[in-house]
Amino acid sequence: MSLVNPSPRAAATTIFGLNGALLGTWGARIPAIQDGLGTGPGGVAVALAALAAGALIAMPTAGRLVSRHGSAALIRIVVAVLGLGLVVPAVMPSVALLAVATFVLGLANGTLDVSQNVQGVEVERRAGRAIFSSMHAAFSAGGLAGAGIAALAAATHVGAAVNFLVVGVAAAALGEWVSRSLIADSPAPEPETASASPAGTAGGRWKLRGLAFCCLFAEGAAMDWSAVHLRAIGAGAAVAALAYAAFSVAMASGRMTGDRLSERLGPVRLARRGGLLAGTAMAVSLIVGQPAVGLLAYILLGAGLSVITPMVFRAAATGGDAGPALAAVTTTGYLGLLIGPAIIGAVASVTSVPASLTLVIVAAALVVAGAGALAPPRRPAATVPSTSSSPPPSSLSTTSTAEVA
């Protein structure tokens, strides 16, 4: 009895979920990798830097490969590489070889990141309605599931290599099956069509890159500094540890509702409200300085940011060739995720952790200011031959009705 092939939407959503599960598994077992090598934080830092470097190097190249070969073909290869390659770091006998293994993982993950987003935008375009945010929700949910399975494996004394082998092989096999249902990418729009979108101009593309940077800068700050922040304002270790978990759950939950909100409010208004919610929550937390308020702030920060990044990627794909455009935006966003925590730490070293987190408020404010770059393409004005000097009625409406207040 043969399996029924999934729909393109289910297939694309599954790929996002597998990507999250693989990364969540890796992240949760880093302490086991560290113990196995007998290395300190410095060795782990080298491995993580190699992973990040691989992703940053891969993303621009991935954009060109997607443009040439299509996102579906690329996904089918790199999801297997990422899954099967997951086990390699667990068996490396030295920090140097670990760094080589994580660099390769970074190459695969960066390539998958770009190609799955191009595929997601294409599936959404074919569906004719907003569904892209739910795919990013699957990534978040996959990360939580992978980390949960890894925690269970660690609690039952299952080694990292076995954990990675089981999860990696399962992800590669499932990814290979569902990737057969992915669809071909649409050709790049004509220049006239692309220029109708804010993303079709050089200035608009840089605004999208700035939005991605700011969103992921704030996400990186929450990832690495939320627990430290709550400890600094008097929270116990258990409450502080909840901060990033609460942020992550809010991100996943927000993305489940992001599609409906985007259709209802329009991307510009939704991004402005999300940025305002995130910035206000963090500002109140820093002013009040109480652990309970801080924990709530990270929940609201996650909810506010959750819906913005998928809309940024969607907008980038409407301004020209989707592969290179999304590669540029994801690379810039990933750079924000990487350097954000370092910048927060540098400022905290000369001020304090709460004071350094005002940069998150600045990032949220920049999102509010730059949200206009998410406006959907303008509908071209109808050209009706007429001797009258009056414009045709259709020329009076050049924006999406979702953007009209």
mmCIF file of C-alpha atoms in Angstrom:
data_model
loop_
_atom_site.group_PDB
_atom_site.id
_atom_site.type_symbol
_atom_site.label_atom_id
_atom_site.label_comp_id
_atom_site.label_asym_id
_atom_site.label_seq_id
_atom_site.Cartn_x
_atom_site.Cartn_y
_atom_site.Cartn_z
ATOM 1 C CA MET A 1 0.000 0.000 0.000
ATOM 2 C CA SER A 2 1.571 3.245 -1.132
ATOM 3 C CA LEU A 3 1.575 6.392 0.941
ATOM 4 C CA VAL A 4 -0.577 9.286 -0.202
ATOM 5 C CA ASN A 5 1.616 12.205 -1.201
ATOM 6 C CA PRO A 6 1.058 15.326 0.910
ATOM 7 C CA SER A 7 -0.224 18.570 -0.554
ATOM 8 C CA PRO A 8 2.358 21.217 -1.498
ATOM 9 C CA ARG A 9 1.369 23.234 1.576
ATOM 10 C CA ALA A 10 1.768 20.249 3.899
ATOM 11 C CA ALA A 11 5.081 19.368 2.258
ATOM 12 C CA ALA A 12 6.507 22.883 2.599
ATOM 13 C CA THR A 13 5.269 23.171 6.181
ATOM 14 C CA THR A 14 6.875 19.831 7.017
ATOM 15 C CA ILE A 15 10.224 21.018 5.640
ATOM 16 C CA PHE A 16 10.089 24.076 7.901
ATOM 17 C CA GLY A 17 9.251 21.839 10.857
ATOM 18 C CA LEU A 18 12.109 19.442 10.089
ATOM 19 C CA ASN A 19 14.556 22.327 9.851
ATOM 20 C CA GLY A 20 13.469 23.562 13.270
ATOM 21 C CA ALA A 21 13.624 20.064 14.776
ATOM 22 C CA LEU A 22 17.174 19.481 13.537
ATOM 23 C CA LEU A 23 18.409 22.805 14.888
ATOM 24 C CA GLY A 24 16.554 22.309 18.186
ATOM 25 C CA THR A 25 18.136 18.874 18.574
ATOM 26 C CA TRP A 26 21.605 20.264 17.921
ATOM 27 C CA GLY A 27 21.228 23.181 20.312
ATOM 28 C CA ALA A 28 19.896 21.082 23.174
ATOM 29 C CA ARG A 29 22.782 18.602 23.027
ATOM 30 C CA ILE A 30 25.638 21.118 22.859
ATOM 31 C CA PRO A 31 26.512 20.423 26.530
ATOM 32 C CA ALA A 32 26.887 16.723 25.693
ATOM 33 C CA ILE A 33 29.174 17.583 22.766
ATOM 34 C CA GLN A 34 31.203 19.801 25.081
ATOM 35 C CA ASP A 35 31.504 17.069 27.713
ATOM 36 C CA GLY A 36 32.482 14.488 25.110
ATOM 37 C CA LEU A 37 35.373 16.621 23.898
ATOM 38 C CA GLY A 38 36.329 17.803 27.345
ATOM 39 C CA THR A 39 36.445 21.366 26.070
ATOM 40 C CA GLY A 40 35.352 24.587 27.708
ATOM 41 C CA PRO A 41 33.131 27.400 26.462
ATOM 42 C CA GLY A 42 35.843 28.496 24.058
ATOM 43 C CA GLY A 43 35.654 25.252 22.111
ATOM 44 C CA VAL A 44 31.890 25.501 21.857
ATOM 45 C CA ALA A 45 32.202 29.120 20.728
ATOM 46 C CA VAL A 46 34.496 28.053 17.882
ATOM 47 C CA ALA A 47 31.981 25.422 16.754
ATOM 48 C CA LEU A 48 29.085 27.870 16.906
ATOM 49 C CA ALA A 49 31.069 30.494 15.007
ATOM 50 C CA ALA A 50 31.817 27.921 12.291
ATOM 51 C CA LEU A 51 28.113 27.049 12.061
ATOM 52 C CA ALA A 52 27.210 30.720 11.665
ATOM 53 C CA ALA A 53 29.978 31.326 9.130
ATOM 54 C CA GLY A 54 28.788 28.415 7.021
ATOM 55 C CA ALA A 55 25.234 29.744 6.974
ATOM 56 C CA LEU A 56 26.288 33.294 6.075
ATOM 57 C CA ILE A 57 28.520 32.063 3.262
ATOM 58 C CA ALA A 58 25.858 29.702 1.897
ATOM 59 C CA MET A 59 22.899 32.078 1.758
ATOM 60 C CA PRO A 60 23.950 34.322 -1.168
ATOM 61 C CA THR A 61 25.052 31.286 -3.185
ATOM 62 C CA ALA A 62 21.789 29.528 -2.327
ATOM 63 C CA GLY A 63 19.850 32.419 -3.823
ATOM 64 C CA ARG A 64 21.622 31.997 -7.147
ATOM 65 C CA LEU A 65 21.191 28.211 -7.057
ATOM 66 C CA VAL A 66 17.465 28.570 -6.393
ATOM 67 C CA SER A 67 17.190 30.982 -9.302
ATOM 68 C CA ARG A 68 18.955 28.493 -11.581
ATOM 69 C CA HIS A 69 17.653 25.106 -10.414
ATOM 70 C CA GLY A 70 14.488 25.865 -8.408
ATOM 71 C CA SER A 71 13.825 25.686 -4.688
ATOM 72 C CA ALA A 72 12.241 22.218 -4.755
ATOM 73 C CA ALA A 73 15.325 20.549 -6.241
ATOM 74 C CA LEU A 74 17.626 22.289 -3.789
ATOM 75 C CA ILE A 75 15.479 21.414 -0.767
ATOM 76 C CA ARG A 76 15.485 17.747 -1.685
ATOM 77 C CA ILE A 77 19.295 17.683 -1.524
ATOM 78 C CA VAL A 78 20.051 19.904 1.447
ATOM 79 C CA VAL A 79 17.418 18.535 3.835
ATOM 80 C CA ALA A 80 19.120 15.150 3.458
ATOM 81 C CA VAL A 81 22.579 16.691 3.931
ATOM 82 C CA LEU A 82 21.434 18.529 7.048
ATOM 83 C CA GLY A 83 19.724 15.471 8.509
ATOM 84 C CA LEU A 84 22.451 12.933 7.805
ATOM 85 C CA GLY A 85 25.177 15.439 8.623
ATOM 86 C CA LEU A 86 23.730 16.095 12.070
ATOM 87 C CA VAL A 87 25.400 13.031 13.530
ATOM 88 C CA VAL A 88 28.910 14.056 12.463
ATOM 89 C CA PRO A 89 29.583 16.684 15.182
ATOM 90 C CA ALA A 90 28.806 14.110 17.886
ATOM 91 C CA VAL A 91 31.646 11.829 16.788
ATOM 92 C CA MET A 92 34.355 14.418 16.132
ATOM 93 C CA PRO A 93 37.439 13.799 18.307
ATOM 94 C CA SER A 94 38.710 17.386 18.411
ATOM 95 C CA VAL A 95 37.500 20.981 18.438
ATOM 96 C CA ALA A 96 39.078 21.600 15.032
ATOM 97 C CA LEU A 97 37.189 18.733 13.420
ATOM 98 C CA LEU A 98 34.026 19.743 15.258
ATOM 99 C CA ALA A 99 34.340 23.190 13.685
ATOM 100 C CA VAL A 100 34.671 21.614 10.231
ATOM 101 C CA ALA A 101 31.541 19.538 10.850
ATOM 102 C CA THR A 102 29.509 22.482 12.102
ATOM 103 C CA PHE A 103 30.696 24.611 9.175
ATOM 104 C CA VAL A 104 29.232 22.017 6.793
ATOM 105 C CA LEU A 105 26.024 21.976 8.829
ATOM 106 C CA GLY A 106 25.921 25.756 8.527
ATOM 107 C CA LEU A 107 26.287 25.525 4.750
ATOM 108 C CA ALA A 108 23.377 23.089 4.568
ATOM 109 C CA ASN A 109 21.217 25.074 6.970
ATOM 110 C CA GLY A 110 21.820 28.393 5.205
ATOM 111 C CA THR A 111 20.943 26.826 1.872
ATOM 112 C CA LEU A 112 17.805 25.218 3.286
ATOM 113 C CA ASP A 113 16.763 28.472 4.934
ATOM 114 C CA VAL A 114 16.744 30.348 1.637
ATOM 115 C CA SER A 115 15.232 27.574 -0.484
ATOM 116 C CA GLN A 116 12.428 26.693 1.951
ATOM 117 C CA ASN A 117 11.384 30.339 2.175
ATOM 118 C CA VAL A 118 11.281 30.669 -1.603
ATOM 119 C CA GLN A 119 9.178 27.496 -1.756
ATOM 120 C CA GLY A 120 6.904 28.743 1.027
ATOM 121 C CA VAL A 121 6.232 32.013 -0.776
ATOM 122 C CA GLU A 122 5.526 30.102 -3.985
ATOM 123 C CA VAL A 123 3.078 27.737 -2.267
ATOM 124 C CA GLU A 124 1.337 30.726 -0.712
ATOM 125 C CA ARG A 125 1.131 32.447 -4.094
ATOM 126 C CA ARG A 126 -0.508 29.376 -5.622
ATOM 127 C CA ALA A 127 -2.919 29.124 -2.685
ATOM 128 C CA GLY A 128 -4.070 32.704 -3.225
ATOM 129 C CA ARG A 129 -4.204 33.496 0.492
ATOM 130 C CA ALA A 130 -1.858 34.113 3.388
ATOM 131 C CA ILE A 131 -0.394 30.851 4.739
ATOM 132 C CA PHE A 132 3.321 31.666 4.969
ATOM 133 C CA SER A 133 3.362 32.632 8.636
ATOM 134 C CA SER A 134 2.021 29.201 9.598
ATOM 135 C CA MET A 135 5.087 27.639 7.958
ATOM 136 C CA HIS A 136 7.332 29.717 10.198
ATOM 137 C CA ALA A 137 5.194 28.560 13.111
ATOM 138 C CA ALA A 138 6.049 25.000 12.095
ATOM 139 C CA PHE A 139 9.747 25.900 12.266
ATOM 140 C CA SER A 140 9.289 27.216 15.823
ATOM 141 C CA ALA A 141 7.246 24.186 16.829
ATOM 142 C CA GLY A 142 9.829 21.877 15.300
ATOM 143 C CA GLY A 143 12.554 23.564 17.311
ATOM 144 C CA LEU A 144 10.625 23.038 20.524
ATOM 145 C CA ALA A 145 9.936 19.401 19.613
ATOM 146 C CA GLY A 146 13.567 18.714 18.746
ATOM 147 C CA ALA A 147 14.771 20.287 21.960
ATOM 148 C CA GLY A 148 12.170 18.337 23.936
ATOM 149 C CA ILE A 149 13.199 15.008 22.410
ATOM 150 C CA ALA A 150 16.843 15.849 23.054
ATOM 151 C CA ALA A 151 16.085 16.714 26.679
ATOM 152 C CA LEU A 152 14.294 13.383 27.090
ATOM 153 C CA ALA A 153 17.245 11.580 25.496
ATOM 154 C CA ALA A 154 19.661 13.314 27.854
ATOM 155 C CA ALA A 155 17.481 12.494 30.877
ATOM 156 C CA THR A 156 17.474 8.809 29.922
ATOM 157 C CA HIS A 157 21.232 8.811 29.279
ATOM 158 C CA VAL A 158 20.968 8.369 25.512
ATOM 159 C CA GLY A 159 24.169 9.668 23.928
ATOM 160 C CA ALA A 160 24.218 12.627 21.601
ATOM 161 C CA ALA A 161 25.435 10.487 18.678
ATOM 162 C CA VAL A 162 22.462 8.106 18.972
ATOM 163 C CA ASN A 163 20.058 11.007 19.464
ATOM 164 C CA PHE A 164 21.442 12.780 16.400
ATOM 165 C CA LEU A 165 21.435 9.608 14.304
ATOM 166 C CA VAL A 166 17.788 8.785 15.017
ATOM 167 C CA VAL A 167 16.506 12.338 14.528
ATOM 168 C CA GLY A 168 18.754 13.024 11.539
ATOM 169 C CA VAL A 169 17.911 9.869 9.608
ATOM 170 C CA ALA A 170 14.195 10.285 10.324
ATOM 171 C CA ALA A 171 14.310 13.919 9.162
ATOM 172 C CA ALA A 172 16.244 13.045 6.008
ATOM 173 C CA ALA A 173 13.831 10.248 5.110
ATOM 174 C CA LEU A 174 10.721 12.310 5.797
ATOM 175 C CA GLY A 175 12.193 15.285 3.971
ATOM 176 C CA GLU A 176 13.009 13.141 0.940
ATOM 177 C CA TRP A 177 9.418 11.882 0.804
ATOM 178 C CA VAL A 178 7.588 15.175 1.243
ATOM 179 C CA SER A 179 9.947 17.077 -1.072
ATOM 180 C CA ARG A 180 8.430 15.161 -3.993
ATOM 181 C CA SER A 181 5.260 17.206 -3.509
ATOM 182 C CA LEU A 182 6.987 20.587 -3.666
ATOM 183 C CA ILE A 183 6.179 22.769 -6.660
ATOM 184 C CA ALA A 184 8.159 24.603 -9.325
ATOM 185 C CA ASP A 185 8.963 28.257 -8.726
ATOM 186 C CA SER A 186 7.310 30.943 -10.809
ATOM 187 C CA PRO A 187 9.548 32.866 -13.191
ATOM 188 C CA ALA A 188 10.876 36.200 -11.976
ATOM 189 C CA PRO A 189 8.383 39.018 -12.623
ATOM 190 C CA GLU A 190 8.961 41.494 -15.405
ATOM 191 C CA PRO A 191 10.771 44.679 -14.312
ATOM 192 C CA GLU A 192 7.590 46.727 -14.676
ATOM 193 C CA THR A 193 5.696 44.336 -12.412
ATOM 194 C CA ALA A 194 8.490 44.120 -9.852
ATOM 195 C CA SER A 195 8.833 47.894 -9.634
ATOM 196 C CA ALA A 196 5.164 48.125 -8.590
ATOM 197 C CA SER A 197 6.253 46.701 -5.229
ATOM 198 C CA PRO A 198 8.308 48.704 -2.707
ATOM 199 C CA ALA A 199 10.644 45.702 -2.697
ATOM 200 C CA GLY A 200 11.232 46.251 -6.410
ATOM 201 C CA THR A 201 13.326 49.363 -5.775
ATOM 202 C CA ALA A 202 16.837 49.494 -4.347
ATOM 203 C CA GLY A 203 15.659 51.604 -1.423
ATOM 204 C CA GLY A 204 12.790 49.247 -0.703
ATOM 205 C CA ARG A 205 15.071 46.224 -0.703
ATOM 206 C CA TRP A 206 17.429 47.868 1.764
ATOM 207 C CA LYS A 207 14.482 48.695 4.000
ATOM 208 C CA LEU A 208 13.478 45.031 3.999
ATOM 209 C CA ARG A 209 17.008 44.051 4.907
ATOM 210 C CA GLY A 210 16.899 46.585 7.726
ATOM 211 C CA LEU A 211 13.603 45.182 8.986
ATOM 212 C CA ALA A 212 15.005 41.648 8.970
ATOM 213 C CA PHE A 213 18.124 42.813 10.814
ATOM 214 C CA CYS A 214 16.115 44.615 13.506
ATOM 215 C CA CYS A 215 13.675 41.736 14.071
ATOM 216 C CA LEU A 216 16.392 39.119 14.382
ATOM 217 C CA PHE A 217 18.604 41.465 16.423
ATOM 218 C CA ALA A 218 15.808 41.587 18.998
ATOM 219 C CA GLU A 219 15.244 37.835 18.744
ATOM 220 C CA GLY A 220 18.937 37.169 19.347
ATOM 221 C CA ALA A 221 18.864 39.474 22.354
ATOM 222 C CA ALA A 222 15.961 37.531 23.832
ATOM 223 C CA MET A 223 17.651 34.221 23.082
ATOM 224 C CA ASP A 224 20.925 35.006 24.839
ATOM 225 C CA TRP A 225 20.076 37.707 27.370
ATOM 226 C CA SER A 226 16.514 37.174 28.618
ATOM 227 C CA ALA A 227 17.530 34.837 31.446
ATOM 228 C CA VAL A 228 20.471 37.061 32.378
ATOM 229 C CA HIS A 229 18.185 40.078 32.391
ATOM 230 C CA LEU A 230 15.663 38.492 34.745
ATOM 231 C CA ARG A 231 18.416 37.358 37.072
ATOM 232 C CA ALA A 232 19.790 40.908 37.104
ATOM 233 C CA ILE A 233 16.446 42.281 38.311
ATOM 234 C CA GLY A 234 16.015 39.712 41.070
ATOM 235 C CA ALA A 235 14.419 36.619 39.519
ATOM 236 C CA GLY A 236 15.355 33.178 40.768
ATOM 237 C CA ALA A 237 17.115 30.723 38.489
ATOM 238 C CA ALA A 238 13.920 28.801 37.650
ATOM 239 C CA VAL A 239 11.940 31.921 36.681
ATOM 240 C CA ALA A 240 14.862 33.308 34.699
ATOM 241 C CA ALA A 241 15.150 30.057 32.759
ATOM 242 C CA LEU A 242 11.507 30.383 31.718
ATOM 243 C CA ALA A 243 12.092 33.660 29.912
ATOM 244 C CA TYR A 244 13.329 32.343 26.567
ATOM 245 C CA ALA A 245 10.951 29.372 26.659
ATOM 246 C CA ALA A 246 8.042 31.782 27.123
ATOM 247 C CA PHE A 247 9.388 33.969 24.318
ATOM 248 C CA SER A 248 9.647 30.938 21.999
ATOM 249 C CA VAL A 249 6.121 29.734 22.733
ATOM 250 C CA ALA A 250 4.791 33.239 22.079
ATOM 251 C CA MET A 251 6.670 33.323 18.769
ATOM 252 C CA ALA A 252 5.183 30.002 17.652
ATOM 253 C CA SER A 253 1.675 30.948 18.791
ATOM 254 C CA GLY A 254 1.858 34.372 17.147
ATOM 255 C CA ARG A 255 2.867 32.868 13.833
ATOM 256 C CA MET A 256 -0.134 30.550 13.931
ATOM 257 C CA THR A 257 -2.390 33.615 13.897
ATOM 258 C CA GLY A 258 -0.135 35.765 11.699
ATOM 259 C CA ASP A 259 -1.757 34.819 8.405
ATOM 260 C CA ARG A 260 -5.251 35.755 9.545
ATOM 261 C CA LEU A 261 -4.006 38.999 11.051
ATOM 262 C CA SER A 262 -2.087 39.870 7.897
ATOM 263 C CA GLU A 263 -5.171 39.411 5.739
ATOM 264 C CA ARG A 264 -7.305 41.352 8.184
ATOM 265 C CA LEU A 265 -5.025 44.301 8.930
ATOM 266 C CA GLY A 266 -2.585 44.302 6.024
ATOM 267 C CA PRO A 267 1.171 43.802 6.454
ATOM 268 C CA VAL A 268 2.094 47.434 7.083
ATOM 269 C CA ARG A 269 -0.393 47.994 9.882
ATOM 270 C CA LEU A 270 0.307 44.592 11.425
ATOM 271 C CA ALA A 271 4.084 45.176 11.426
ATOM 272 C CA ARG A 272 3.630 48.587 13.035
ATOM 273 C CA ARG A 273 1.407 47.181 15.748
ATOM 274 C CA GLY A 274 3.741 44.237 16.311
ATOM 275 C CA GLY A 275 6.765 46.495 16.605
ATOM 276 C CA LEU A 276 4.883 48.849 18.917
ATOM 277 C CA LEU A 277 3.802 45.962 21.146
ATOM 278 C CA ALA A 278 7.348 44.588 21.329
ATOM 279 C CA GLY A 279 8.983 47.936 22.037
ATOM 280 C CA THR A 280 6.400 49.048 24.585
ATOM 281 C CA ALA A 281 6.575 45.758 26.465
ATOM 282 C CA MET A 282 10.348 45.963 26.761
ATOM 283 C CA ALA A 283 10.230 49.638 27.769
ATOM 284 C CA VAL A 284 7.717 48.973 30.553
ATOM 285 C CA SER A 285 9.803 46.054 31.779
ATOM 286 C CA LEU A 286 12.970 48.147 31.979
ATOM 287 C CA ILE A 287 11.179 50.965 33.777
ATOM 288 C CA VAL A 288 9.420 48.742 36.325
ATOM 289 C CA GLY A 289 12.337 46.371 36.876
ATOM 290 C CA GLN A 290 10.308 43.500 38.354
ATOM 291 C CA PRO A 291 10.776 39.819 37.379
ATOM 292 C CA ALA A 292 7.069 39.135 36.756
ATOM 293 C CA VAL A 293 6.792 42.152 34.478
ATOM 294 C CA GLY A 294 10.003 41.119 32.735
ATOM 295 C CA LEU A 295 8.680 37.617 32.049
ATOM 296 C CA LEU A 296 5.464 39.069 30.618
ATOM 297 C CA ALA A 297 7.521 41.462 28.511
ATOM 298 C CA TYR A 298 9.351 38.600 26.817
ATOM 299 C CA ILE A 299 6.031 36.937 26.032
ATOM 300 C CA LEU A 300 4.759 40.140 24.420
ATOM 301 C CA LEU A 301 8.087 40.712 22.691
ATOM 302 C CA GLY A 302 7.807 37.268 21.096
ATOM 303 C CA ALA A 303 4.189 37.845 20.109
ATOM 304 C CA GLY A 304 4.965 41.227 18.575
ATOM 305 C CA LEU A 305 7.984 40.080 16.583
ATOM 306 C CA SER A 306 6.525 36.732 15.524
ATOM 307 C CA VAL A 307 4.429 37.981 12.627
ATOM 308 C CA ILE A 308 6.943 40.403 11.124
ATOM 309 C CA THR A 309 9.771 38.243 9.756
ATOM 310 C CA PRO A 310 7.491 36.070 7.555
ATOM 311 C CA MET A 311 5.993 39.250 6.077
ATOM 312 C CA VAL A 312 9.469 40.619 5.366
ATOM 313 C CA PHE A 313 10.416 37.451 3.471
ATOM 314 C CA ARG A 314 7.123 37.500 1.587
ATOM 315 C CA ALA A 315 7.669 41.113 0.538
ATOM 316 C CA ALA A 316 11.216 40.402 -0.619
ATOM 317 C CA ALA A 317 9.965 37.715 -2.984
ATOM 318 C CA THR A 318 7.639 40.173 -4.768
ATOM 319 C CA GLY A 319 10.389 42.569 -5.830
ATOM 320 C CA GLY A 320 12.162 40.476 -8.460
ATOM 321 C CA ASP A 321 13.928 37.126 -8.644
ATOM 322 C CA ALA A 322 12.828 35.486 -5.376
ATOM 323 C CA GLY A 323 15.986 33.433 -4.751
ATOM 324 C CA PRO A 324 18.598 36.210 -4.693
ATOM 325 C CA ALA A 325 16.164 38.670 -3.082
ATOM 326 C CA LEU A 326 15.351 36.345 -0.200
ATOM 327 C CA ALA A 327 19.006 35.373 0.123
ATOM 328 C CA ALA A 328 19.968 39.000 0.658
ATOM 329 C CA VAL A 329 17.254 39.553 3.260
ATOM 330 C CA THR A 330 17.894 36.316 5.157
ATOM 331 C CA THR A 331 21.644 36.937 5.206
ATOM 332 C CA THR A 332 21.182 40.401 6.685
ATOM 333 C CA GLY A 333 18.638 39.114 9.192
ATOM 334 C CA TYR A 334 20.894 36.267 10.243
ATOM 335 C CA LEU A 335 23.712 38.760 10.726
ATOM 336 C CA GLY A 336 21.467 40.645 13.151
ATOM 337 C CA LEU A 337 20.739 37.414 15.025
ATOM 338 C CA LEU A 338 24.457 36.745 15.375
ATOM 339 C CA ILE A 339 25.839 40.149 16.272
ATOM 340 C CA GLY A 340 22.859 41.351 18.319
ATOM 341 C CA PRO A 341 23.797 39.407 21.463
ATOM 342 C CA ALA A 342 27.437 40.499 21.122
ATOM 343 C CA ILE A 343 26.455 44.168 20.870
ATOM 344 C CA ILE A 344 24.122 43.809 23.844
ATOM 345 C CA GLY A 345 26.965 42.251 25.814
ATOM 346 C CA ALA A 346 29.435 44.978 24.872
ATOM 347 C CA VAL A 347 27.036 47.717 25.979
ATOM 348 C CA ALA A 348 26.160 45.814 29.159
ATOM 349 C CA SER A 349 29.837 45.595 30.075
ATOM 350 C CA VAL A 350 30.067 49.379 30.359
ATOM 351 C CA THR A 351 26.520 50.028 31.628
ATOM 352 C CA SER A 352 24.228 47.227 32.805
ATOM 353 C CA VAL A 353 22.178 44.441 31.264
ATOM 354 C CA PRO A 354 18.848 46.323 31.611
ATOM 355 C CA ALA A 355 20.387 49.479 30.120
ATOM 356 C CA SER A 356 21.846 47.561 27.173
ATOM 357 C CA LEU A 357 18.418 46.134 26.354
ATOM 358 C CA THR A 358 17.199 49.590 25.392
ATOM 359 C CA LEU A 359 18.718 48.642 22.036
ATOM 360 C CA VAL A 360 15.834 46.192 21.637
ATOM 361 C CA ILE A 361 13.445 49.132 22.006
ATOM 362 C CA VAL A 362 15.409 51.001 19.325
ATOM 363 C CA ALA A 363 15.181 47.983 17.005
ATOM 364 C CA ALA A 364 11.413 47.772 17.546
ATOM 365 C CA ALA A 365 11.057 51.499 16.854
ATOM 366 C CA LEU A 366 12.961 51.105 13.579
ATOM 367 C CA VAL A 367 10.571 48.305 12.601
ATOM 368 C CA VAL A 368 7.620 50.631 13.170
ATOM 369 C CA ALA A 369 9.304 53.374 11.147
ATOM 370 C CA GLY A 370 10.232 51.095 8.237
ATOM 371 C CA ALA A 371 7.052 49.035 7.996
ATOM 372 C CA GLY A 372 5.958 50.831 4.841
ATOM 373 C CA ALA A 373 8.384 48.621 2.891
ATOM 374 C CA LEU A 374 5.938 45.750 3.460
ATOM 375 C CA ALA A 375 3.188 47.348 1.371
ATOM 376 C CA PRO A 376 1.871 44.907 -1.261
ATOM 377 C CA PRO A 377 2.432 45.667 -4.954
ATOM 378 C CA ARG A 378 0.257 48.420 -6.378
ATOM 379 C CA ARG A 379 -2.340 47.345 -8.896
ATOM 380 C CA PRO A 380 -1.532 48.940 -12.231
ATOM 381 C CA ALA A 381 -3.953 51.594 -13.372
ATOM 382 C CA ALA A 382 -6.290 50.525 -16.145
ATOM 383 C CA THR A 383 -5.587 52.126 -19.492
ATOM 384 C CA VAL A 384 -8.893 52.955 -21.154
ATOM 385 C CA PRO A 385 -8.796 54.806 -24.474
ATOM 386 C CA SER A 386 -10.795 57.949 -24.050
ATOM 387 C CA THR A 387 -10.905 61.476 -25.341
ATOM 388 C CA SER A 388 -11.938 62.688 -21.917
ATOM 389 C CA SER A 389 -9.296 64.271 -19.716
ATOM 390 C CA SER A 390 -10.784 62.599 -16.657
ATOM 391 C CA PRO A 391 -8.823 59.637 -15.283
ATOM 392 C CA PRO A 392 -10.466 56.211 -15.437
ATOM 393 C CA PRO A 393 -12.155 55.174 -12.188
ATOM 394 C CA SER A 394 -9.777 52.246 -11.641
ATOM 395 C CA SER A 395 -6.791 54.570 -11.460
ATOM 396 C CA LEU A 396 -8.066 55.957 -8.193
ATOM 397 C CA SER A 397 -7.253 52.720 -6.376
ATOM 398 C CA THR A 398 -3.620 51.642 -6.562
ATOM 399 C CA THR A 399 -3.135 49.982 -3.231
ATOM 400 C CA SER A 400 -4.411 46.840 -1.633
ATOM 401 C CA THR A 401 -7.686 47.289 0.193
ATOM 402 C CA ALA A 402 -6.078 45.621 3.191
ATOM 403 C CA GLU A 403 -3.831 48.666 3.551
ATOM 404 C CA VAL A 404 -6.630 51.222 3.541
ATOM 405 C CA ALA A 405 -7.310 52.428 7.073
#
